[in-house]
Short mmCIF file of C-alpha atoms and ligand atoms in Angstrom, two decimals:
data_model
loop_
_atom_site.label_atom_id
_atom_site.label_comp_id
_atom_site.label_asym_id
_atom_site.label_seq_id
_atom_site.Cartn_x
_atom_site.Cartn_y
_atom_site.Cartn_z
CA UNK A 1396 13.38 1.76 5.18
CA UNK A 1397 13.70 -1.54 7.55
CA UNK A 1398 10.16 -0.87 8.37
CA UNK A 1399 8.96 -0.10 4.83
CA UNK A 1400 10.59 -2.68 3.11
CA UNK A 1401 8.68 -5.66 5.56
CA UNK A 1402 5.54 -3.65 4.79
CA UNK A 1403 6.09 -3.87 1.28
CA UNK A 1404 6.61 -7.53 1.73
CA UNK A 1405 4.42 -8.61 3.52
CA UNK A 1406 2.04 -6.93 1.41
CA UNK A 1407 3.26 -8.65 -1.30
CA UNK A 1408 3.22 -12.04 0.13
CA UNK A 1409 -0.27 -11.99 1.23
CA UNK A 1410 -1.06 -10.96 -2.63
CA UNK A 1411 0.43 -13.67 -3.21
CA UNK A 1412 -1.21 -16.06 -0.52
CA UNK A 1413 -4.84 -14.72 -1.26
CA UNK A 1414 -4.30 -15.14 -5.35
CA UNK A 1415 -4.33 -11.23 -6.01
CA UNK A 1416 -2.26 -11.01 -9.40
CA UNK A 1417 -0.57 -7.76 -9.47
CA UNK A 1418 -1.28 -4.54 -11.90
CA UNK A 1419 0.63 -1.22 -12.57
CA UNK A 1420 -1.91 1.70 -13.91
CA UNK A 1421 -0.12 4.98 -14.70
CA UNK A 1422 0.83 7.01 -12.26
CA UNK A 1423 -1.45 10.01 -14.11
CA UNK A 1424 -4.68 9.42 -16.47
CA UNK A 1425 -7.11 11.02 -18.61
CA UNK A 1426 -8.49 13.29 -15.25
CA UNK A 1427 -11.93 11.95 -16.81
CA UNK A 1428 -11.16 8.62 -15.23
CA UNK A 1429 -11.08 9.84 -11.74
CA UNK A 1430 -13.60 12.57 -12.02
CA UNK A 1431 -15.93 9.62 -13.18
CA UNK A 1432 -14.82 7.20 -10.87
CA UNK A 1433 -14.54 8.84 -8.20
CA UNK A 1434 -17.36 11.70 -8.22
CA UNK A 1435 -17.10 15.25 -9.31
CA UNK A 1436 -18.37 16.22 -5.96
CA UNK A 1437 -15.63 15.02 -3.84
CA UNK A 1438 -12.77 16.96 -1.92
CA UNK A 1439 -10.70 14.31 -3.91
CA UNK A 1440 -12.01 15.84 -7.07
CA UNK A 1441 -12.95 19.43 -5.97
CA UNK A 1442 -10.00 20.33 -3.96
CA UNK A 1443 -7.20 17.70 -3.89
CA UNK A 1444 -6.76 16.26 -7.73
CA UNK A 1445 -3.14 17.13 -9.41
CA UNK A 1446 -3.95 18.21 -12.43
CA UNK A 1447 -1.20 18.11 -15.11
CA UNK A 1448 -1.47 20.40 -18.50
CA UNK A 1449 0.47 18.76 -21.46
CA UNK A 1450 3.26 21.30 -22.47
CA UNK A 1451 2.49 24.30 -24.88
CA UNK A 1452 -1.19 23.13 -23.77
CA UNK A 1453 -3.73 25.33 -21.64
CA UNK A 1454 -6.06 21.86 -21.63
CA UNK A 1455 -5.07 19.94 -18.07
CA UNK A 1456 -7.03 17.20 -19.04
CA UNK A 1457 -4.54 14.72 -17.18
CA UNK A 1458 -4.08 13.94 -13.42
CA UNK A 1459 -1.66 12.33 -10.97
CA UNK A 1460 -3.72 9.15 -9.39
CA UNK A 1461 -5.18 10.00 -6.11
CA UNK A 1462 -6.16 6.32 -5.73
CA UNK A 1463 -6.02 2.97 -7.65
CA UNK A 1464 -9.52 1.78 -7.80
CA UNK A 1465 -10.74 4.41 -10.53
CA UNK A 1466 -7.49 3.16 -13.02
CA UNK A 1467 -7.88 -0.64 -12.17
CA UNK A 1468 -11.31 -0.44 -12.97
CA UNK A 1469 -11.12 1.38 -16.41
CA UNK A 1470 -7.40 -1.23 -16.67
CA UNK A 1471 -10.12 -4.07 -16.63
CA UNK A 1472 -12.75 -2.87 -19.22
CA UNK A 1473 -10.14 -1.34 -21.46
CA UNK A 1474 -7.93 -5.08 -21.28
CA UNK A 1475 -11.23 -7.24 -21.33
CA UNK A 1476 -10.52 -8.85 -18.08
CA UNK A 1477 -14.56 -9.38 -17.98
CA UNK A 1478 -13.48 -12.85 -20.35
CA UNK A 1479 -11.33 -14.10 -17.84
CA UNK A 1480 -12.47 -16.54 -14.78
CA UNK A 1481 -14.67 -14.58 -11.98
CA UNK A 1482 -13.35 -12.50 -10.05
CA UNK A 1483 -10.42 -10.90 -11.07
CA UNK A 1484 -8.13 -10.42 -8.24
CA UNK A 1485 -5.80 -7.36 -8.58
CA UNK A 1486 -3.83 -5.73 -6.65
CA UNK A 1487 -1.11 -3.12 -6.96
CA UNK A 1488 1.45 -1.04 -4.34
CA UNK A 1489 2.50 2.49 -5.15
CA UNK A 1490 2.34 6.32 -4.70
CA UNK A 1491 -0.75 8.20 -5.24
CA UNK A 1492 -1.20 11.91 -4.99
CA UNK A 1493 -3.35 14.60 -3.33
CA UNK A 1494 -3.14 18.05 -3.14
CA UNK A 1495 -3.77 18.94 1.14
CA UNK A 1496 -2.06 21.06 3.32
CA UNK A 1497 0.50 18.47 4.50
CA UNK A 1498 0.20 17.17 8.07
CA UNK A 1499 0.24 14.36 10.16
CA UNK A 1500 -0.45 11.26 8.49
CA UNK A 1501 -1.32 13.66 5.36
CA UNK A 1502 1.12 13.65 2.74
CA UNK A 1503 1.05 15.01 -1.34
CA UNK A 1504 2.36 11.76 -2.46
CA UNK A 1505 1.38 8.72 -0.37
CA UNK A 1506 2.16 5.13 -0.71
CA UNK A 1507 -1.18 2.68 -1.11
CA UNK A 1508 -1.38 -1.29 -1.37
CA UNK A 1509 -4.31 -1.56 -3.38
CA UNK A 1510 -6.67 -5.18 -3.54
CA UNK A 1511 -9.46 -5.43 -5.82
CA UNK A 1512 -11.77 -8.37 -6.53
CA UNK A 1513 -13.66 -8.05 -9.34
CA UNK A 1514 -16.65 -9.89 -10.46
CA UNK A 1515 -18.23 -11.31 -7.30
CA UNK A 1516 -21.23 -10.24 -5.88
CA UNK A 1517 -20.37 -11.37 -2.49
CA UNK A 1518 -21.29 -11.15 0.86
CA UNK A 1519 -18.44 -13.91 1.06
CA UNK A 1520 -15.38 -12.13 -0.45
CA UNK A 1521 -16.69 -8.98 1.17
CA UNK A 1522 -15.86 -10.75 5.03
CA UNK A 1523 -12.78 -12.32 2.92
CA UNK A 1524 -11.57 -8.91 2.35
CA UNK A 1525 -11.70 -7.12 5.23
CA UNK A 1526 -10.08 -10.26 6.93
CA UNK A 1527 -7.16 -9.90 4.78
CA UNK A 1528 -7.10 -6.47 5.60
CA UNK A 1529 -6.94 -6.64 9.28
CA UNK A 1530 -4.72 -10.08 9.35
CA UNK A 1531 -2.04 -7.77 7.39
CA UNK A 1532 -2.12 -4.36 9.72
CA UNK A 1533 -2.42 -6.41 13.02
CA UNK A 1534 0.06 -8.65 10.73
CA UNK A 1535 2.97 -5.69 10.97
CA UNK A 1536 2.79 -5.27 14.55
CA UNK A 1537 -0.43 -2.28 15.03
CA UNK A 1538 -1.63 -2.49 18.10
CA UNK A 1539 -5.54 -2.59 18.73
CA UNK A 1540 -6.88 -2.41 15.67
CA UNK A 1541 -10.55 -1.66 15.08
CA UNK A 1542 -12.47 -2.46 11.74
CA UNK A 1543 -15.41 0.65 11.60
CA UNK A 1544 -18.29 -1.52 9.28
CA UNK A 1545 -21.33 0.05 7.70
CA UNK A 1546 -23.64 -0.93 4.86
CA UNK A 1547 -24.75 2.16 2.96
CA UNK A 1548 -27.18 0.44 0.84
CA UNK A 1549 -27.35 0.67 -3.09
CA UNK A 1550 -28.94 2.35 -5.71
CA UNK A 1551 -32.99 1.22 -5.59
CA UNK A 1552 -33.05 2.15 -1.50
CA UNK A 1553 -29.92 5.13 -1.20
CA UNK A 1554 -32.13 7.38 -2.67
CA UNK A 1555 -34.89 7.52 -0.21
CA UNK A 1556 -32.40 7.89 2.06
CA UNK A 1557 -30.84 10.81 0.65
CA UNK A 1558 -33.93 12.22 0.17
CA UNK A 1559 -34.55 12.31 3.78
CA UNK A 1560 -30.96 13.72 4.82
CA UNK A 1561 -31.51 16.45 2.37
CA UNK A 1562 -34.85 17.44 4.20
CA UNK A 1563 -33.45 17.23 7.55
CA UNK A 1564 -30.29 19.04 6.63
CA UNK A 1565 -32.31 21.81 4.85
CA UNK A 1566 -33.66 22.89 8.70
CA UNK A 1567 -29.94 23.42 9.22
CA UNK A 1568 -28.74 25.17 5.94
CA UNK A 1569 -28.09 28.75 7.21
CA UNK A 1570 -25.89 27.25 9.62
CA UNK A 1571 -23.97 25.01 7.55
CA UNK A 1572 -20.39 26.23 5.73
CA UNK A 1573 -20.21 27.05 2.38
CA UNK A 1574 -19.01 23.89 1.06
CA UNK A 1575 -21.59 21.70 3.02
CA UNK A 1576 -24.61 24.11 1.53
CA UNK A 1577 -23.17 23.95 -2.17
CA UNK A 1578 -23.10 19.89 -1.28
CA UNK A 1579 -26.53 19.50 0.23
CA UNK A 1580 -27.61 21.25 -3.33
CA UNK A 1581 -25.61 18.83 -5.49
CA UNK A 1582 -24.34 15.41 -3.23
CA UNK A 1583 -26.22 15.75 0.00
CA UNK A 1584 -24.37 12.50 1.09
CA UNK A 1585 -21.07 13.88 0.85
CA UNK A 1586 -22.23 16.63 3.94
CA UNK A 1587 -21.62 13.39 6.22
CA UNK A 1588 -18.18 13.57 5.38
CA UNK A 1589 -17.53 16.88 6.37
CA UNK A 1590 -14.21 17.59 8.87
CA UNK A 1591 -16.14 20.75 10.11
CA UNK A 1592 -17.44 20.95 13.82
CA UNK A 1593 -20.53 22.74 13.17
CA UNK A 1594 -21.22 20.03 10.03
CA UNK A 1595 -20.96 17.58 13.45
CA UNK A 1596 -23.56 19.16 15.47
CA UNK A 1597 -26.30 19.54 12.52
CA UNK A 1598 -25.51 16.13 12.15
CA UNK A 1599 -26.34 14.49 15.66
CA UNK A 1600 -30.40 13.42 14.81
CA UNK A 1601 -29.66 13.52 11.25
CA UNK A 1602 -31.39 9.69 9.85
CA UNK A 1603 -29.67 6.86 9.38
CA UNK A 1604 -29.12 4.54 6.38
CA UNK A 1605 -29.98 1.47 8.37
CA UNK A 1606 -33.54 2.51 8.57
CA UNK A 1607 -33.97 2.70 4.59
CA UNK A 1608 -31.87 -0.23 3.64
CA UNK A 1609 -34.22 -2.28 1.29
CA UNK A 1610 -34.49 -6.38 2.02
CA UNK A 1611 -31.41 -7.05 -0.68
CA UNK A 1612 -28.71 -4.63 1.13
CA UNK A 1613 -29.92 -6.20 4.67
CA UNK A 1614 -29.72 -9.97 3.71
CA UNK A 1615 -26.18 -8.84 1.98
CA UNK A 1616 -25.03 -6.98 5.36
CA UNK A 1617 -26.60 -9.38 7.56
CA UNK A 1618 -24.57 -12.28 5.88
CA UNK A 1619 -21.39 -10.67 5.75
CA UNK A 1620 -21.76 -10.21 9.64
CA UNK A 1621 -22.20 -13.66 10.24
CA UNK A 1622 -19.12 -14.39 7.82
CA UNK A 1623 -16.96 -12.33 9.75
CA UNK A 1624 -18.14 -13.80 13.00
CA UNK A 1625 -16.95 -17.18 11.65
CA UNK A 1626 -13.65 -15.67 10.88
CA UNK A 1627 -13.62 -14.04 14.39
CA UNK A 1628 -13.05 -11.35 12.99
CA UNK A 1629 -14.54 -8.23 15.54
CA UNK A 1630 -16.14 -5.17 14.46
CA UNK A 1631 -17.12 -1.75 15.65
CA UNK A 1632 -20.82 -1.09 13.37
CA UNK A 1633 -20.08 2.73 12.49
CA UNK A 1634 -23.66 4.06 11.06
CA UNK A 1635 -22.69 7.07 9.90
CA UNK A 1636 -19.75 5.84 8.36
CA UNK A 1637 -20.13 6.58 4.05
CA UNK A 1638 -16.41 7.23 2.66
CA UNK A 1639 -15.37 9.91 0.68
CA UNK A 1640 -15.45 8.48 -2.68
CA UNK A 1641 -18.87 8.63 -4.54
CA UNK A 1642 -18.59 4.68 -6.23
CA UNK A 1643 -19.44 2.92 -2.81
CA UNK A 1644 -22.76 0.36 -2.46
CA UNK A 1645 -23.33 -1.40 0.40
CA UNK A 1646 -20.10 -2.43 2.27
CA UNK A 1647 -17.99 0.34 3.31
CA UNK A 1648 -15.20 -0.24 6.20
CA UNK A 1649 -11.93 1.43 7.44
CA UNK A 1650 -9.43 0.59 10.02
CA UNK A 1651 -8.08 2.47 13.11
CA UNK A 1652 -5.61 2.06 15.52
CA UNK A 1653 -8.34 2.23 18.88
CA UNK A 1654 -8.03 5.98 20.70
CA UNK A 1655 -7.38 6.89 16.85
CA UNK A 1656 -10.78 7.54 15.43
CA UNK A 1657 -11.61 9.82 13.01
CA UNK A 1658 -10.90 11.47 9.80
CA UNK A 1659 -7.37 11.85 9.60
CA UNK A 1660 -6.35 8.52 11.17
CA UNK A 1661 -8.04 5.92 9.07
CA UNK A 1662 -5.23 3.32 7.82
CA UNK A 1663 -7.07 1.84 5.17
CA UNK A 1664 -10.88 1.60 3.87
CA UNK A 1665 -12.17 0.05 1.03
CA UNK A 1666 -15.94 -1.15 0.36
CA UNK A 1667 -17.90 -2.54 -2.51
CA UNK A 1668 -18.39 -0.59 -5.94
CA UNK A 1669 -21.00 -2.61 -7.56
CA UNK A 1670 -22.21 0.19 -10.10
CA UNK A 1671 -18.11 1.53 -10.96
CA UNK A 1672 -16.91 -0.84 -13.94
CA UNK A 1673 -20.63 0.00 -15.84
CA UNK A 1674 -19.50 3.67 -15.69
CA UNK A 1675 -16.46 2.42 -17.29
CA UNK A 1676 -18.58 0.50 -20.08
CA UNK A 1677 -18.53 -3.04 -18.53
CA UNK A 1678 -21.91 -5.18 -18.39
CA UNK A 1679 -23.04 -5.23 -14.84
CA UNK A 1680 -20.29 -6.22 -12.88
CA UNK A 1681 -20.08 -6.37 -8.72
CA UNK A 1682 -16.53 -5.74 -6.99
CA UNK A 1683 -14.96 -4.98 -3.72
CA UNK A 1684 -11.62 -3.80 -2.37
CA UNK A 1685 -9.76 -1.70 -0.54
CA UNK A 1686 -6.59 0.78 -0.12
CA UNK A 1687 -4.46 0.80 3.44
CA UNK A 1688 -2.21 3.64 3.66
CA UNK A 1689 1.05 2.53 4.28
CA UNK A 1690 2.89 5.42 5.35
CA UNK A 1691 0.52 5.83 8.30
CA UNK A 1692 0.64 2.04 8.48
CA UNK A 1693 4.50 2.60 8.88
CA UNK A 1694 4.20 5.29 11.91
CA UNK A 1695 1.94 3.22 13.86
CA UNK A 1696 3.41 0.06 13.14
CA UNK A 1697 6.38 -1.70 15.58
CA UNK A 1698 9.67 -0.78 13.69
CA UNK A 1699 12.43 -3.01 12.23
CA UNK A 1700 15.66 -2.59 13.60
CA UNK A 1701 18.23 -2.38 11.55
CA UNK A 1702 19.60 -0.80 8.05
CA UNK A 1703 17.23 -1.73 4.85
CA UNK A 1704 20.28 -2.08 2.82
CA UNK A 1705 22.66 -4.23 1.39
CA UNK A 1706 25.36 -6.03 2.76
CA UNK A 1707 27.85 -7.41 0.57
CA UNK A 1708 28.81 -11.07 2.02
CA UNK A 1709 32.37 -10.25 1.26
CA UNK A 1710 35.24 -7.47 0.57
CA UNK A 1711 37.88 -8.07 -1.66
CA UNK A 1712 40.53 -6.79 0.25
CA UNK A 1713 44.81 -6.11 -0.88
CA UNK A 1714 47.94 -6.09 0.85
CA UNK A 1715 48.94 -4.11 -2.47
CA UNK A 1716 47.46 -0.46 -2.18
CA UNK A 1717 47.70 0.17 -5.77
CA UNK A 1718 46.49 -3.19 -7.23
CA UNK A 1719 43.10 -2.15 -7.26
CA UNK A 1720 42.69 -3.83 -10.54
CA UNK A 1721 43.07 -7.23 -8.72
CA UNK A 1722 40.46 -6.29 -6.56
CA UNK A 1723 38.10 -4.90 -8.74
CA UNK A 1724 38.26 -7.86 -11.14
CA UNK A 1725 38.09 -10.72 -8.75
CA UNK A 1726 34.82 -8.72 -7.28
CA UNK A 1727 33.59 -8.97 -11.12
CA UNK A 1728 34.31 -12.91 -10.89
CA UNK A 1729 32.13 -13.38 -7.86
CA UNK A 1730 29.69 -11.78 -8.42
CA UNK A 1731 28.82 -13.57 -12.14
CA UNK A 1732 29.07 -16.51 -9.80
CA UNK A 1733 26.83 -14.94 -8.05
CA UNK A 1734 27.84 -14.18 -4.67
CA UNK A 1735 27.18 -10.21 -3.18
CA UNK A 1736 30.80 -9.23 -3.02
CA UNK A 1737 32.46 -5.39 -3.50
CA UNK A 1738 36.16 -4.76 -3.95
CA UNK A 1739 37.77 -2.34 -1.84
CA UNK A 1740 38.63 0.41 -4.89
CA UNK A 1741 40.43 2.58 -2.87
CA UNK A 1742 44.20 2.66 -2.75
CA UNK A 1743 44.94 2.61 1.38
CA UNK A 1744 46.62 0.39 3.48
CA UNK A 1745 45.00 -3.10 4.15
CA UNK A 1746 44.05 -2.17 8.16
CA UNK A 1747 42.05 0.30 6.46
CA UNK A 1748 40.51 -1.76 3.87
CA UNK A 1749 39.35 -4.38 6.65
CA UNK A 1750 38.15 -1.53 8.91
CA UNK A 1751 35.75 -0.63 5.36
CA UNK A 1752 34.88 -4.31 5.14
CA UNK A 1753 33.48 -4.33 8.65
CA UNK A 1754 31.62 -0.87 8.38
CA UNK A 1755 30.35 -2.35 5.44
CA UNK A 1756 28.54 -5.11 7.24
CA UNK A 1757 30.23 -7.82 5.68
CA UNK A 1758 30.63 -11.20 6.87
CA UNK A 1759 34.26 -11.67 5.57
CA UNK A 1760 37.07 -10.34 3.52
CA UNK A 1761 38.90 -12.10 0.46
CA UNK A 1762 42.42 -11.18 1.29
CA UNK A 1763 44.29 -10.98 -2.16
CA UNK A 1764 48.42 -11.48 -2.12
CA UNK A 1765 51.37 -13.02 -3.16
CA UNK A 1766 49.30 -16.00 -2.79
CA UNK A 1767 47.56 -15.08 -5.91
CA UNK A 1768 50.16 -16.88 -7.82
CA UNK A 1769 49.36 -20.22 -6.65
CA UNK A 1770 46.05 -19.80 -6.89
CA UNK A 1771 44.90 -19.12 -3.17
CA UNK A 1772 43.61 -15.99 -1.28
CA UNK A 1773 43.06 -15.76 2.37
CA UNK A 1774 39.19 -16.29 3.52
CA UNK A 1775 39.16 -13.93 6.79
CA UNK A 1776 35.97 -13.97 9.07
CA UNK A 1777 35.87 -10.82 10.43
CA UNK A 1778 33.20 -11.50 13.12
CA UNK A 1779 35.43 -14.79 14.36
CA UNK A 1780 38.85 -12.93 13.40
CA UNK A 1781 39.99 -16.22 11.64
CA UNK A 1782 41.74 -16.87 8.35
CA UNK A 1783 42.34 -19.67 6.17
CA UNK A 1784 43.61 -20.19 2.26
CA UNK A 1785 41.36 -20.57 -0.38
CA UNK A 1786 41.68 -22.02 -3.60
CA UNK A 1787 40.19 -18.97 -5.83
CA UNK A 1788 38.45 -21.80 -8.15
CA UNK A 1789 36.72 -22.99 -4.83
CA UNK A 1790 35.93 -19.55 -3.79
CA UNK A 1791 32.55 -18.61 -4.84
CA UNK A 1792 31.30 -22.13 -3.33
CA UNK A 1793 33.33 -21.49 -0.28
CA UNK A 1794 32.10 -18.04 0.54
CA UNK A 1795 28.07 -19.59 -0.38
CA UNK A 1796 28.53 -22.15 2.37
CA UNK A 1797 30.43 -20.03 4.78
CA UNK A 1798 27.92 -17.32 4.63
CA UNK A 1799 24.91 -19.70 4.67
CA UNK A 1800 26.26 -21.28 8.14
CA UNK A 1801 27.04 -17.75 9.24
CA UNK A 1802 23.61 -16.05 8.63
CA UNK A 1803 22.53 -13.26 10.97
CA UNK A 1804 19.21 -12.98 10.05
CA UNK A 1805 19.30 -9.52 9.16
CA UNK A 1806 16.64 -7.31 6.99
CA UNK A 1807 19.11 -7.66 4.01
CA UNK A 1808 18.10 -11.65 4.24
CA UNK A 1809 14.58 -11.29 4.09
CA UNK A 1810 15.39 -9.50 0.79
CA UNK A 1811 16.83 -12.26 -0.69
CA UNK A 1812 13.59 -14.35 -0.02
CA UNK A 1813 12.02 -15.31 -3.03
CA UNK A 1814 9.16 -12.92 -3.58
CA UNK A 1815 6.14 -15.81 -2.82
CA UNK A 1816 8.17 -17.03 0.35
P1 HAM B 2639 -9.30 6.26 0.75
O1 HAM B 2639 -10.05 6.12 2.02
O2 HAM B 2639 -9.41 7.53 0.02
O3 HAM B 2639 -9.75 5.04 -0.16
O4 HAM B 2639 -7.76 5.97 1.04
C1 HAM B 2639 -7.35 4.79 1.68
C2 HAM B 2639 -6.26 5.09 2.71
O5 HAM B 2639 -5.17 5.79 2.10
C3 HAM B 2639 -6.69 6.01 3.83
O6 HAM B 2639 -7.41 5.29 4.82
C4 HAM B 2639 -5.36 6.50 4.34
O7 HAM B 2639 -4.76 5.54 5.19
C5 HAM B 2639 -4.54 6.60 3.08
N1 HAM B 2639 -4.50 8.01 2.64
C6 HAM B 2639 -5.43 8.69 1.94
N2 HAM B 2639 -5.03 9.97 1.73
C7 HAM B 2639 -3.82 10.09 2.30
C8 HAM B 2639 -2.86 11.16 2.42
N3 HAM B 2639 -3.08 12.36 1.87
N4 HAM B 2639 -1.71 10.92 3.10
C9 HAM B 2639 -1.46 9.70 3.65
N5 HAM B 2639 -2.31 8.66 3.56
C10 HAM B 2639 -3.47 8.84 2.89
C11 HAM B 2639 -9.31 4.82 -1.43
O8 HAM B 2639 -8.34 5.35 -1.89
C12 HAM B 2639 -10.07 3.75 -2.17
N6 HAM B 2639 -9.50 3.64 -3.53
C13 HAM B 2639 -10.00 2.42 -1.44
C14 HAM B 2639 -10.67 1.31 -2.17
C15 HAM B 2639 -10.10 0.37 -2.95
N7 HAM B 2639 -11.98 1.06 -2.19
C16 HAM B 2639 -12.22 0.01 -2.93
N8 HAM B 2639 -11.07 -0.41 -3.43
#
């Protein structure tokens, strides 16, 4: 959770940094939405989607998101975001869901942060976002990570290209699987996704979509090379690289951890999606974006020591087993003055209370006695083993500057970071 938690923040923070506003689209939708979005010839669509039938129902027209682009997308033409300034910057952190034989780096529910940029035809924000995806998994400690770049052109030159995949992939079709034949019929551009070693060797001389790009998608890939370059930011030109998601035009990338290649390793990809928000009943509008999987992000990524968790500053400890009331209420005090405290609830002897206190992670104990009736409880620092009287009007102000000058820097600190620090 250490680990998860400074992913999540960091996420969060660059959001913040790069002006991405966030957005929460249901966790399921009209299946419609995806199937659209998406592509009805996709394993996301064909084998993986949830599909979830309303009670007393046979009709499963619903599904579990298996990614956020398809709902932020329909979230933007359904909320009129196309009045708003140019582009829309969105982004959103969550679970999404696909049925797969779990696995490595594979999981049924799956946690994404999701950017999207609306609205801007690029090259610019194209180089802008990959950089922003590459400062934030180098950012959490990956090692040698690799951003795979292709262009795979748009709607006025993909087709020739298709065309000519289809022809050369026809010479192969008895040899092909099942799937990949049904695909060549219907989506011959989803055969160069295929996970299947024989798919691989068909594919060696297959053509490639560099040679049919038309003058637009060149000039647009060309440029976003050179922005990268004056970002420094490296990449590894993967050719054969397409996605698995039918809404893609022109820029497509994904990131890997070097000696990590392939299909089941990717920790994030995004691309443009110029043609997805008409499908959705917007005008004409250009976007890019992308999705890193953070819990592969998390396995590959160094780890926080530590417990996620929280640590109260202080205990309210007794030297009166049974007066947990006194405890109990002066934790109620400091915390509406706002200071993390718990009250030791249980009726034991004090050693044991302070032996809690320290378990707890706490950076001191409020020792509650006879004391009381003058107005003072002991302030004990349990790291220093000192102890001094308090004046319990003072104490809330006391414990806030004790605890400030005694900060550990711990993961429970970084928590109580204001979320744009
Ligand atoms: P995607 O490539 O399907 O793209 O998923 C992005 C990342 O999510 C993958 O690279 C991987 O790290 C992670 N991921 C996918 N499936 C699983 C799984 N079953 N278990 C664990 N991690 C997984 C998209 O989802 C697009 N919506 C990205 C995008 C946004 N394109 C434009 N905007």
């Amino acid at each position: 959770m250490a680990t998860w938690r400074r992913l999540e923040d960091d996420a969060r923070r660059l959001s913040a940094l790069y002006g991405f506003q966030p957005i929460e689209t249901p966790l399921f939708e009209d299946s419609a939405v995806f199937e659209r979005g998406i592509g009805e010839v996709t394993d996301i669509i064909e084998k993986e989607l949830f599909r979830v039938r309303s009670p007393g129902s046979a009709d499963d027209r619903w599904a579990l998101r298996p990614e956020a682009t398809a709902g932020v997308a329909r979230a933007y033409v359904q909320h009129g975001m196309q009045t708003l300034p140019q582009p829309v910057r969105l982004t959103t952190f969550g679970p999404m869901f696909r049925y797969d034989r779990p696995q490595a780096g594979r999981f049924r529910q799956f946690w994404q942060w999701n950017v999207e940029a609306i609205g801007d035809p690029g090259p610019a924000i194209d180089a802008e976002i990959v950089e922003l995806a590459y400062r934030y998994v180098s950012g959490v400690g990956v090692a040698n990570v690799e951003v795979h770049l292709n262009t795979i052109g748009d709607s006025a030159c993909r087709p020739a290209f298709i065309a000519a995949l289809a022809e050369y992939l026809g010479k192969y079709e008895a040899e092909l699987p099942e799937l990949e034949r049904r695909r060549l019929a219907t989506s011959p551009l989803r055969v160069l996704d295929s996970k299947d070693p024989r798919v691989a060797e068909a594919l060696a001389e297959a053509p490639l979509l560099s040679d049919f790009l038309c003058a637009a998608c060149r000039d647009h890939f060309d440029s976003l090379l050179a922005h990268l370059e004056a970002l420094q930011i490296s990449v590894v030109r993967a050719p054969r690289l397409v996605r698995g998601l039918d809404y893609y035009t022109r820029t497509a990338f994904e990131l890997y951890q070097r000696g990590a290649e392939g299909q089941q390793s990717a920790l994030g990809g995004g691309g443009r999606y110029d043609g997805l928000l008409e499908l959705f009943g917007a005008r004409p509008t250009p976007a890019i974006g992308f999705a890193l999987g953070i819990d592969r992000i998390a396995a590959a990524a160094e780890p926080n020591s530590g417990v996620a968790g929280w640590h109260p500053v202080a205990v309210v400890v007794g030297a009166d087993p049974a007066a947990t009331d006194l405890r109990l209420r002066l934790a109620t005090d400091l915390r509406a003055a706002g200071v993390a405290v718990t009250g030791d609830l249980a009726p034991r002897r004090l050693a044991r209370q302070l032996e809690g206190a320290a378990r707890d992670g706490a950076h001191f104990a409020i020792v509650v006695g006879d004391e009381l009736d003058e107005g003072q409880v002991q302030l004990r620092d349990l790291e220093a083993g000192t102890q001094r009287p308090v004046n319990v009007d003072d104490l809330a102000r006391e414990l806030q500057r004790a605890h400030a000058s005694h900060r550990h820097g711990d993961a429970n600190e970084r928590s109580e970071a204001p979320p744009n620090a």
